[in-house]
Amino acid sequence: MSNVQLRKSREAMSWQSMKHKCIHWFRKGLRLHDNPALKAALHDCEHIYPVFILDPWFPKNAQVGINRWRFLVEALKDLDSSLKKLKSRLFVVRGVPRDVFPKLFKEWKVTRLTFEVDTEPYSQIRDKEVMDLAKQHGVEVITKISHTLYNIERIIEENNGKPPLTYVRFQTVVKAIGTPKRPVPAPTREDMKGILTPSSDKHDENYGIPTLKELGQDSSTLGPDLYPGGEQESLRRLEEYMQRTGWVCSFEKPQTSPNALSPSTTVLSPYVKFGCLSARTFWWRLAEVYQGRKHSAPPVSLHGQLLWREFFYTAALGIPNFSKMEGNPNCVQVDWDSNPEHLAAWKEARTGFPFIDAIMTQLRQEGWIHHLARHAVACFLTRGDLWVSWEEGQKVFEELLLDADWSLNAGNWQWLSASAFFHQYFRVYSPIAFGKKTDKNGDYIKKFLPVLKKFPPEYIYEPWKAPKSVQQQAGCIVGKDYPHPIVDHDVVSKRNIQRMKAAYAKRHGDPSNSQTESKGQKRKSASIKEMFTKEAKK
């Protein structure tokens, strides 16, 4: 062995034998369970510093509403509480990561940094900067995949270097890879034996969790706290739903109701978005429930919903400019109108269509709306009625949704505007008939638009059709107490179909000219479930 080899061998042995001073950097993944990067930090460790950085990039470059800020604060409090049980603490640091880390490396004499892989564009730039800084400071970096079920880069590699653009192709690729890895257990007091988290009496003063006021939020504008943030709440909710074995096994997303008075789905999406709940834990808990029982299958099952998430994460990593129309090679280029008045009316729940306005009111108040409610309002804003760009809707959802996730938000808006992934632009959600299917009496509308609560069922979806005497009896005059419809749906939806047809023809010919249509056969109206399933089979 040469002198150089001998020196390198000794350095490696020294590195392996030394006790590390570690930072585990929480970003997403705000949990202890299934956190392999945190577990890696604890290996051969003497000091552990669990860190969350309040990065000013996010409020400057992403829309973050008060409901999501509250969820984050609650999740951080829950995480700190769990760490306290392990005789550790959460260090919340204010600043830009590239400025923060060199100071922490020096102050705490850090030798190892661990964190979870994040595939979003800003995250990748940020993480490369931090990894370069760590190298300069002689800090070992360990990253682990745990925000997704699979290694997203591997899915793209297995598909000849391109993201799968249909759900069925995606399923084929991941089936070849195999089932997702099993989650790793949360660290225990035993794992923490001999490991300290140095902290002072001024910990809360120096590294405390921010208040909503510090984050520039007015708590008086908050709605009800229906979905409290945090790992413990996520695990409680998961178990609550997993006890309903019949419901879990028969779950089919398109058969759930967009306007139920209480959620007809799990509402676990905010917890998975923030990483309070591991997607792998969710997957394998479902597998336990499915075991030996007849159950629904992807794309409509609960496993199917987790795979949809993975599908859009893969598309977002593999397609350039994924959150924009221009420069996005997978996205149809559409001549959307610029209409600030229509956009504001949609965002502020004053379109004059009660079903649409009720959904947008629930979104602002609660931070969550059902998947099919998202379909309805997204179609209405874009190709259905208002002909406003999906990028504008994406911004509003980013601000108001608790579960706003960059990849899923961009992917779903492209889908629902028929700009990518879903191409049956001639199928338009009616802002009147769609809601009636599951709520004939309009109870959902009455809950979120109390100004209309005295309208009889035959007029609640179309109050402008009610005779003046009915409006007076209901105590709501259309045009005064509630707006007239801002568009004539029957007229604009037909015109917009022609505009979409032109955009498709400009791109690569019109896919609506299917074999069935060329034979002159009448096209049957598909159910929501059929729309999901047909697209998945492509």
Coordinates of C-alpha atoms in Angstrom, one line a residue:
M1 CA 0.0 0.0 0.0
S2 CA 1.4 3.4 -1.0
N3 CA 1.8 6.3 1.5
V4 CA -1.1 8.2 -0.2
Q5 CA -3.4 5.1 0.1
L6 CA -2.3 4.5 3.7
R7 CA -3.1 8.2 4.6
K8 CA -6.6 8.0 3.0
S9 CA -7.3 4.7 4.7
R10 CA -6.4 6.2 8.1
E11 CA -8.5 9.3 7.4
A12 CA -11.5 7.0 6.6
M13 CA -11.0 4.9 9.7
S14 CA -10.7 8.1 11.8
W15 CA -13.9 9.5 10.2
Q16 CA -15.8 6.3 11.0
S17 CA -14.6 6.0 14.5
M18 CA -15.2 9.6 15.6
K19 CA -18.3 10.7 17.4
H20 CA -20.1 13.3 15.3
K21 CA -21.7 16.6 16.1
C22 CA -24.7 16.5 13.8
I23 CA -27.4 18.8 12.4
H24 CA -30.5 17.1 11.1
W25 CA -32.2 19.7 8.9
F26 CA -36.0 19.4 8.9
R27 CA -37.7 21.0 5.9
K28 CA -40.6 18.8 4.9
G29 CA -40.5 15.5 6.8
L30 CA -41.7 17.2 10.0
R31 CA -41.9 13.9 11.9
L32 CA -39.9 11.3 13.8
H33 CA -41.4 8.2 12.2
D34 CA -39.9 7.0 8.9
N35 CA -37.2 9.6 8.9
P36 CA -34.1 7.7 7.7
A37 CA -32.0 10.9 7.5
L38 CA -32.6 11.6 11.2
K39 CA -31.7 8.0 12.0
A40 CA -28.5 8.4 10.1
A41 CA -27.7 11.6 12.1
L42 CA -27.9 9.6 15.3
H43 CA -25.4 7.0 14.2
D44 CA -22.0 7.5 16.0
C45 CA -23.3 10.8 17.3
E46 CA -22.5 12.7 20.5
H47 CA -24.4 16.0 19.8
I48 CA -27.6 16.3 17.8
Y49 CA -29.1 19.6 16.7
P50 CA -32.5 19.2 15.1
V51 CA -32.9 22.4 12.9
F52 CA -35.7 24.0 11.0
I53 CA -34.9 27.1 9.0
L54 CA -37.5 29.9 8.4
D55 CA -36.3 30.6 4.9
P56 CA -37.5 34.1 3.7
W57 CA -37.5 32.7 0.1
F58 CA -40.9 31.0 0.6
P59 CA -43.0 34.0 1.7
K60 CA -41.3 36.1 -1.0
N61 CA -41.7 33.7 -3.9
A62 CA -44.6 31.5 -3.0
Q63 CA -48.1 32.4 -1.9
V64 CA -48.7 31.2 1.7
G65 CA -52.0 31.9 3.3
I66 CA -52.7 32.1 7.0
N67 CA -54.2 28.7 7.3
R68 CA -51.0 27.1 6.0
W69 CA -48.8 29.2 8.3
R70 CA -50.9 28.0 11.2
F71 CA -50.6 24.4 10.1
L72 CA -46.8 24.8 9.9
V73 CA -46.6 26.4 13.4
E74 CA -48.6 23.6 14.9
A75 CA -46.5 21.0 13.1
L76 CA -43.3 22.6 14.5
K77 CA -44.8 22.7 18.0
D78 CA -45.7 19.0 17.8
L79 CA -42.2 18.2 16.5
D80 CA -40.6 20.1 19.4
S81 CA -42.8 18.3 21.8
S82 CA -41.8 14.9 20.4
L83 CA -38.2 15.8 20.5
K84 CA -38.5 16.9 24.2
K85 CA -39.6 13.3 25.0
L86 CA -36.2 12.2 23.6
K87 CA -34.5 14.9 25.7
S88 CA -33.8 17.0 22.6
R89 CA -35.2 20.2 21.2
L90 CA -36.1 21.8 17.9
F91 CA -33.9 24.8 16.8
V92 CA -35.9 27.2 14.6
V93 CA -33.4 29.4 12.9
R94 CA -34.3 32.5 10.9
G95 CA -32.4 33.3 7.7
V96 CA -31.2 32.1 4.3
P97 CA -29.8 28.6 4.5
R98 CA -26.5 29.5 2.6
D99 CA -26.0 32.3 5.2
V100 CA -27.2 30.3 8.3
F101 CA -25.2 27.1 7.9
P102 CA -21.6 28.4 7.9
K103 CA -22.3 30.1 11.2
L104 CA -23.9 27.0 12.7
F105 CA -21.1 24.8 11.4
K106 CA -18.6 26.9 13.2
E107 CA -20.6 27.7 16.4
W108 CA -21.6 24.1 17.0
K109 CA -18.4 22.5 15.5
V110 CA -20.6 20.4 13.2
T111 CA -19.1 17.3 11.4
R112 CA -22.2 15.8 9.8
L113 CA -25.4 17.2 8.2
T114 CA -28.4 15.1 7.3
F115 CA -31.6 15.9 5.5
E116 CA -34.4 14.4 3.3
V117 CA -34.2 14.6 -0.5
D118 CA -36.4 17.3 -2.0
T119 CA -36.9 17.3 -5.8
E120 CA -38.5 20.8 -6.2
P121 CA -36.5 23.3 -8.3
Y122 CA -35.7 25.8 -5.6
S123 CA -34.9 23.0 -3.1
Q124 CA -32.4 21.4 -5.5
I125 CA -30.6 24.8 -6.0
R126 CA -30.7 25.5 -2.2
D127 CA -29.5 22.0 -1.3
K128 CA -26.6 22.1 -3.8
E129 CA -25.4 25.4 -2.3
V130 CA -25.6 24.0 1.2
M131 CA -23.8 20.7 0.2
D132 CA -21.0 22.8 -1.3
L133 CA -20.7 24.9 1.8
A134 CA -20.6 21.7 3.9
K135 CA -17.8 20.4 1.8
Q136 CA -15.8 23.6 2.3
H137 CA -16.3 23.3 6.1
G138 CA -15.3 19.6 6.2
V139 CA -18.9 18.5 7.1
E140 CA -20.1 15.1 5.9
V141 CA -23.5 15.2 4.2
I142 CA -26.0 12.3 4.2
T143 CA -29.3 12.6 2.3
K144 CA -32.1 10.0 2.3
I145 CA -35.3 9.6 0.2
S146 CA -38.4 9.5 2.4
H147 CA -40.8 12.2 1.1
T148 CA -41.8 10.0 -1.8
L149 CA -42.5 6.3 -2.1
Y150 CA -39.8 5.8 -4.7
N151 CA -36.5 7.4 -5.9
I152 CA -38.1 9.7 -8.4
E153 CA -34.8 9.9 -10.4
R154 CA -34.8 6.2 -10.8
I155 CA -38.3 6.1 -12.2
I156 CA -37.2 8.5 -14.9
E157 CA -34.0 6.4 -15.5
E158 CA -36.1 3.2 -15.8
N159 CA -38.3 5.0 -18.4
N160 CA -35.4 5.7 -20.8
G161 CA -34.5 9.0 -19.1
K162 CA -38.0 10.5 -19.6
P163 CA -40.9 10.9 -17.1
P164 CA -43.8 8.6 -17.8
L165 CA -46.7 10.8 -19.2
T166 CA -49.6 8.4 -18.6
Y167 CA -50.6 6.8 -15.3
V168 CA -50.5 3.3 -16.9
R169 CA -47.0 3.7 -18.1
F170 CA -46.0 5.0 -14.7
Q171 CA -47.6 2.0 -13.1
T172 CA -45.6 -0.3 -15.4
V173 CA -42.3 1.4 -14.5
V174 CA -42.9 1.3 -10.7
K175 CA -44.1 -2.3 -10.9
A176 CA -40.8 -3.3 -12.4
I177 CA -39.0 -1.4 -9.5
G178 CA -41.0 -3.2 -6.9
T179 CA -43.1 -2.2 -3.9
P180 CA -42.0 0.9 -1.9
K181 CA -39.5 0.4 0.8
R182 CA -40.9 -0.1 4.3
P183 CA -40.8 2.8 6.7
V184 CA -38.2 3.0 9.4
P185 CA -39.2 3.2 13.0
A186 CA -39.1 6.5 14.9
P187 CA -36.0 7.0 17.2
T188 CA -36.4 5.9 20.8
R189 CA -34.9 6.9 24.1
E190 CA -32.5 3.9 23.6
D191 CA -31.4 5.3 20.2
M192 CA -30.6 8.6 22.0
K193 CA -28.5 7.0 24.7
G194 CA -25.2 9.0 25.1
I195 CA -26.4 11.7 22.6
L196 CA -27.0 15.2 23.9
T197 CA -28.7 18.2 22.4
P198 CA -26.9 21.2 24.0
S199 CA -29.3 24.0 24.7
S200 CA -29.5 27.0 27.0
D201 CA -32.1 28.7 29.2
K202 CA -32.6 31.1 26.3
H203 CA -33.5 28.4 23.8
D204 CA -37.0 29.6 23.2
E205 CA -35.8 33.2 23.0
N206 CA -33.1 32.3 20.4
Y207 CA -34.5 29.3 18.6
G208 CA -38.2 29.4 19.5
I209 CA -41.1 28.5 17.2
P210 CA -42.5 31.7 15.6
T211 CA -45.9 33.1 16.3
L212 CA -48.4 34.0 13.6
K213 CA -47.8 37.6 14.4
E214 CA -44.0 37.2 13.8
L215 CA -44.9 35.7 10.5
G216 CA -46.9 38.8 9.6
Q217 CA -50.3 37.2 9.9
D218 CA -53.4 38.5 11.5
S219 CA -54.9 35.7 13.6
S220 CA -58.2 37.5 13.8
T221 CA -58.8 36.4 10.2
L222 CA -58.4 32.7 10.9
G223 CA -61.2 30.3 10.2
P224 CA -61.9 27.1 12.2
D225 CA -58.9 24.9 13.0
L226 CA -60.4 21.7 11.5
Y227 CA -57.1 20.1 10.6
P228 CA -54.5 20.8 13.2
G229 CA -50.9 20.4 12.1
G230 CA -48.4 17.8 13.4
E231 CA -47.2 14.2 13.4
Q232 CA -49.3 13.1 16.3
E233 CA -52.5 14.4 14.8
S234 CA -51.6 12.7 11.4
L235 CA -51.0 9.3 13.0
R236 CA -54.2 9.6 15.0
R237 CA -56.2 10.4 11.9
L238 CA -54.5 7.6 9.9
E239 CA -55.5 5.1 12.5
E240 CA -59.0 6.4 12.8
Y241 CA -59.5 5.8 9.1
M242 CA -57.7 2.5 9.0
Q243 CA -60.2 1.2 11.5
R244 CA -62.9 1.6 8.8
T245 CA -61.7 -1.4 6.9
G246 CA -64.8 -1.7 4.7
W247 CA -64.6 2.0 3.7
V248 CA -60.8 1.8 3.0
C249 CA -61.2 -1.3 0.9
S250 CA -64.1 0.0 -1.2
F251 CA -62.7 3.6 -1.5
E252 CA -63.0 4.9 -5.0
K253 CA -62.1 8.6 -5.2
P254 CA -64.5 9.6 -8.1
Q255 CA -67.4 8.1 -6.1
T256 CA -66.8 10.4 -3.1
S257 CA -68.8 13.7 -2.8
P258 CA -67.4 17.1 -3.6
N259 CA -70.1 18.9 -1.5
A260 CA -70.6 16.7 1.6
L261 CA -71.0 18.8 4.7
S262 CA -68.1 16.8 6.3
P263 CA -65.2 15.5 4.2
S264 CA -65.9 12.3 2.3
T265 CA -62.2 11.5 1.9
T266 CA -59.4 11.2 4.5
V267 CA -58.0 14.8 4.4
L268 CA -54.6 13.3 5.1
S269 CA -53.1 15.3 2.2
P270 CA -51.9 18.3 4.3
Y271 CA -50.1 15.9 6.6
V272 CA -48.4 14.1 3.7
K273 CA -47.5 17.5 2.1
F274 CA -45.7 18.7 5.2
G275 CA -44.3 15.3 5.9
C276 CA -46.1 15.0 9.2
L277 CA -47.2 11.7 7.8
S278 CA -44.9 9.5 5.8
A279 CA -46.2 8.4 2.4
R280 CA -44.5 5.0 3.0
T281 CA -46.2 4.6 6.4
F282 CA -49.6 5.4 4.7
W283 CA -48.9 3.0 1.9
W284 CA -47.9 0.0 4.1
R285 CA -50.7 0.7 6.6
L286 CA -53.1 0.5 3.7
A287 CA -51.4 -2.8 2.6
E288 CA -52.1 -4.2 6.0
V289 CA -55.8 -3.3 5.7
Y290 CA -56.0 -4.7 2.2
Q291 CA -54.3 -8.0 3.1
G292 CA -56.7 -10.9 2.5
R293 CA -59.6 -8.6 1.6
K294 CA -61.2 -7.7 -1.6
H295 CA -60.3 -4.0 -2.3
S296 CA -60.4 -1.3 -4.9
A297 CA -57.3 -0.7 -7.1
P298 CA -55.4 2.2 -8.6
P299 CA -56.1 4.7 -10.1
V300 CA -59.2 5.2 -7.9
S301 CA -58.1 3.4 -4.6
L302 CA -56.2 5.0 -1.7
H303 CA -53.0 3.3 -3.0
G304 CA -53.9 4.9 -6.3
Q305 CA -54.0 8.3 -4.8
L306 CA -50.5 7.9 -3.4
L307 CA -49.4 6.8 -6.9
W308 CA -51.0 9.9 -8.5
R309 CA -48.8 11.9 -6.1
E310 CA -45.8 10.0 -7.2
F311 CA -46.8 10.4 -10.9
F312 CA -46.9 14.2 -10.6
Y313 CA -43.7 14.4 -8.6
T314 CA -42.0 12.4 -11.4
A315 CA -43.5 14.6 -14.2
A316 CA -42.4 17.8 -12.3
L317 CA -38.8 16.6 -12.0
G318 CA -38.6 15.5 -15.6
I319 CA -40.4 18.2 -17.5
P320 CA -38.8 21.7 -17.8
N321 CA -40.7 24.7 -16.6
F322 CA -43.3 22.4 -15.1
S323 CA -45.3 25.1 -13.3
K324 CA -45.6 27.4 -16.4
M325 CA -47.2 27.1 -19.8
E326 CA -44.5 28.8 -21.8
G327 CA -41.3 26.7 -22.1
N328 CA -43.2 23.6 -20.9
P329 CA -42.9 21.1 -23.8
N330 CA -45.7 18.9 -22.4
C331 CA -48.3 21.7 -22.1
V332 CA -50.7 22.9 -24.8
Q333 CA -50.0 26.6 -25.6
V334 CA -53.4 28.3 -25.1
D335 CA -54.3 32.0 -25.8
W336 CA -55.8 32.5 -22.3
D337 CA -57.5 35.9 -21.7
S338 CA -56.2 38.4 -19.2
N339 CA -59.2 39.3 -17.2
P340 CA -58.4 40.6 -13.7
E341 CA -62.1 41.2 -12.9
H342 CA -63.1 37.6 -13.7
L343 CA -60.1 36.2 -11.8
A344 CA -60.9 38.3 -8.7
A345 CA -64.6 37.4 -8.8
W346 CA -63.6 33.7 -8.9
K347 CA -61.1 34.0 -6.1
E348 CA -63.4 36.1 -3.9
A349 CA -66.5 33.8 -4.4
R350 CA -68.6 36.3 -6.3
T351 CA -69.1 34.6 -9.7
G352 CA -72.9 34.4 -9.3
F353 CA -72.8 30.6 -9.5
P354 CA -73.5 29.4 -6.0
F355 CA -71.8 26.0 -6.3
I356 CA -68.6 27.6 -7.5
D357 CA -68.8 30.4 -4.9
A358 CA -69.5 28.0 -2.0
I359 CA -66.4 25.9 -2.9
M360 CA -64.2 29.0 -3.1
T361 CA -65.6 30.2 0.3
Q362 CA -64.8 26.8 1.9
L363 CA -61.3 27.0 0.4
R364 CA -60.6 30.4 2.0
Q365 CA -62.2 29.5 5.4
E366 CA -60.9 26.0 5.9
G367 CA -57.9 25.6 3.6
W368 CA -59.3 22.4 2.1
I369 CA -61.8 21.4 -0.6
H370 CA -62.7 18.0 -2.0
H371 CA -60.8 16.8 -5.1
L372 CA -63.9 17.0 -7.3
A373 CA -64.7 20.4 -6.0
R374 CA -61.2 21.4 -7.2
H375 CA -62.1 19.9 -10.6
A376 CA -65.3 22.1 -10.7
V377 CA -63.7 25.4 -9.9
A378 CA -60.5 24.8 -11.9
C379 CA -62.5 23.9 -15.0
F380 CA -64.8 27.0 -14.5
L381 CA -61.8 29.4 -14.2
T382 CA -60.0 28.0 -17.3
R383 CA -61.5 26.1 -20.2
G384 CA -65.0 25.8 -19.0
D385 CA -66.2 29.4 -18.5
L386 CA -63.8 32.3 -17.7
W387 CA -60.9 31.4 -20.0
V388 CA -58.3 32.6 -17.5
S389 CA -54.9 30.9 -17.4
W390 CA -54.4 27.9 -15.2
E391 CA -51.2 29.6 -13.9
E392 CA -53.5 32.2 -12.1
G393 CA -55.6 29.5 -10.5
Q394 CA -52.4 27.7 -9.5
K395 CA -51.3 30.8 -7.5
V396 CA -54.6 31.0 -5.7
F397 CA -54.6 27.3 -4.7
E398 CA -50.9 27.7 -3.6
E399 CA -52.0 30.5 -1.3
L400 CA -55.2 29.0 0.2
L401 CA -54.7 25.2 0.2
L402 CA -53.3 23.5 3.3
D403 CA -52.0 20.7 1.1
A404 CA -50.6 23.1 -1.6
D405 CA -47.8 21.1 -3.1
W406 CA -45.7 22.5 -6.0
S407 CA -45.7 19.4 -8.1
L408 CA -49.3 18.3 -7.6
N409 CA -50.7 21.8 -7.8
A410 CA -49.0 22.5 -11.2
G411 CA -49.8 19.0 -12.5
N412 CA -53.5 19.1 -11.5
W413 CA -54.0 22.6 -13.0
Q414 CA -52.6 21.4 -16.3
W415 CA -54.8 18.3 -16.1
L416 CA -58.0 20.2 -15.2
S417 CA -57.5 22.9 -17.8
A418 CA -56.8 20.1 -20.4
S419 CA -53.4 21.6 -21.1
A420 CA -51.5 18.3 -20.3
F421 CA -52.2 14.7 -19.2
F422 CA -55.9 15.0 -19.8
H423 CA -57.0 15.9 -23.3
Q424 CA -60.8 15.5 -23.4
Y425 CA -61.4 19.2 -23.4
F426 CA -64.9 18.8 -24.7
R427 CA -66.0 17.4 -21.3
V428 CA -66.9 20.4 -19.3
Y429 CA -68.1 20.5 -15.7
S430 CA -71.4 22.3 -15.4
P431 CA -71.3 24.8 -12.5
I432 CA -75.0 24.0 -12.0
A433 CA -75.7 20.4 -12.7
F434 CA -72.5 18.9 -11.2
G435 CA -73.3 19.9 -7.7
K436 CA -76.9 18.8 -7.9
K437 CA -75.8 15.2 -8.4
T438 CA -74.7 14.8 -4.8
D439 CA -76.6 17.6 -3.1
K440 CA -80.0 18.3 -4.6
N441 CA -81.2 20.5 -1.7
G442 CA -78.1 22.7 -1.8
D443 CA -77.2 22.1 1.9
Y444 CA -73.5 22.7 1.1
I445 CA -74.3 26.0 -0.6
K446 CA -76.5 27.1 2.4
K447 CA -73.6 26.3 4.8
F448 CA -71.0 28.4 3.0
L449 CA -73.3 31.0 1.4
P450 CA -75.8 31.7 4.2
V451 CA -77.2 34.6 2.1
L452 CA -78.8 32.0 0.0
K453 CA -80.0 29.7 2.7
K454 CA -83.7 30.5 2.4
F455 CA -83.9 29.8 -1.4
P456 CA -85.9 26.7 -2.2
P457 CA -83.9 23.7 -3.7
E458 CA -85.2 24.3 -7.3
Y459 CA -83.5 27.8 -7.3
I460 CA -80.5 27.4 -5.0
Y461 CA -78.1 26.5 -7.8
E462 CA -79.6 29.2 -10.2
P463 CA -81.0 32.0 -7.9
W464 CA -81.2 34.4 -10.8
K465 CA -84.1 32.3 -12.2
A466 CA -86.2 32.7 -9.1
P467 CA -89.2 35.0 -9.4
K468 CA -88.8 38.3 -7.6
S469 CA -91.3 37.2 -5.0
V470 CA -89.2 34.1 -4.2
Q471 CA -86.1 36.3 -3.9
Q472 CA -87.9 38.7 -1.6
Q473 CA -89.2 35.9 0.6
A474 CA -85.6 34.5 0.7
G475 CA -84.3 37.9 1.8
C476 CA -81.8 37.9 -1.1
I477 CA -82.2 40.0 -4.2
V478 CA -80.0 38.8 -7.1
G479 CA -77.9 41.7 -8.3
K480 CA -78.1 43.4 -4.9
D481 CA -77.4 40.8 -2.1
Y482 CA -75.8 38.2 -4.4
P483 CA -74.3 38.8 -7.8
H484 CA -75.7 37.9 -11.2
P485 CA -73.7 35.2 -13.0
I486 CA -70.7 36.8 -14.6
V487 CA -71.0 34.7 -17.7
D488 CA -73.7 32.7 -19.5
H489 CA -72.3 29.1 -19.0
D490 CA -74.1 27.6 -22.0
V491 CA -72.8 30.2 -24.4
V492 CA -69.2 30.6 -23.2
S493 CA -68.6 26.8 -22.6
K494 CA -69.4 26.1 -26.3
R495 CA -67.2 28.9 -27.5
N496 CA -64.4 27.8 -25.2
I497 CA -64.5 24.2 -26.6
Q498 CA -63.9 25.7 -30.0
R499 CA -61.0 27.8 -28.7
M500 CA -59.4 24.7 -27.1
K501 CA -60.0 22.8 -30.4
A502 CA -58.0 25.5 -32.2
A503 CA -55.2 25.3 -29.6
Y504 CA -55.0 21.6 -30.0
A505 CA -55.0 21.8 -33.8
K506 CA -52.2 24.3 -33.7
R507 CA -50.2 21.9 -31.5
H508 CA -50.6 18.5 -33.2
G509 CA -54.0 18.0 -34.6
D510 CA -57.2 17.6 -32.7
P511 CA -57.3 14.5 -30.4
S512 CA -61.1 14.9 -30.0
N513 CA -61.5 13.5 -33.5
S514 CA -61.4 9.9 -32.2
Q515 CA -62.3 6.8 -34.2
T516 CA -65.7 6.7 -32.7
E517 CA -66.5 10.3 -33.8
S518 CA -65.1 9.7 -37.3
K519 CA -67.7 7.0 -37.8
G520 CA -70.4 9.5 -36.9
Q521 CA -71.4 7.7 -33.7
K522 CA -72.9 9.8 -30.9
R523 CA -70.5 10.3 -28.0
K524 CA -71.9 9.2 -24.7
S525 CA -71.4 11.4 -21.7
A526 CA -68.8 9.7 -19.4
S527 CA -69.1 9.5 -15.6
I528 CA -66.4 10.9 -13.4
K529 CA -65.1 7.4 -12.7
E530 CA -65.0 6.6 -16.4
M531 CA -63.0 9.8 -17.1
F532 CA -60.4 8.8 -14.5
T533 CA -60.2 5.2 -15.6
K534 CA -60.1 5.9 -19.4
E535 CA -57.2 8.4 -18.9
A536 CA -55.4 5.8 -16.7
K537 CA -55.7 3.2 -19.4
K538 CA -54.1 5.4 -22.1

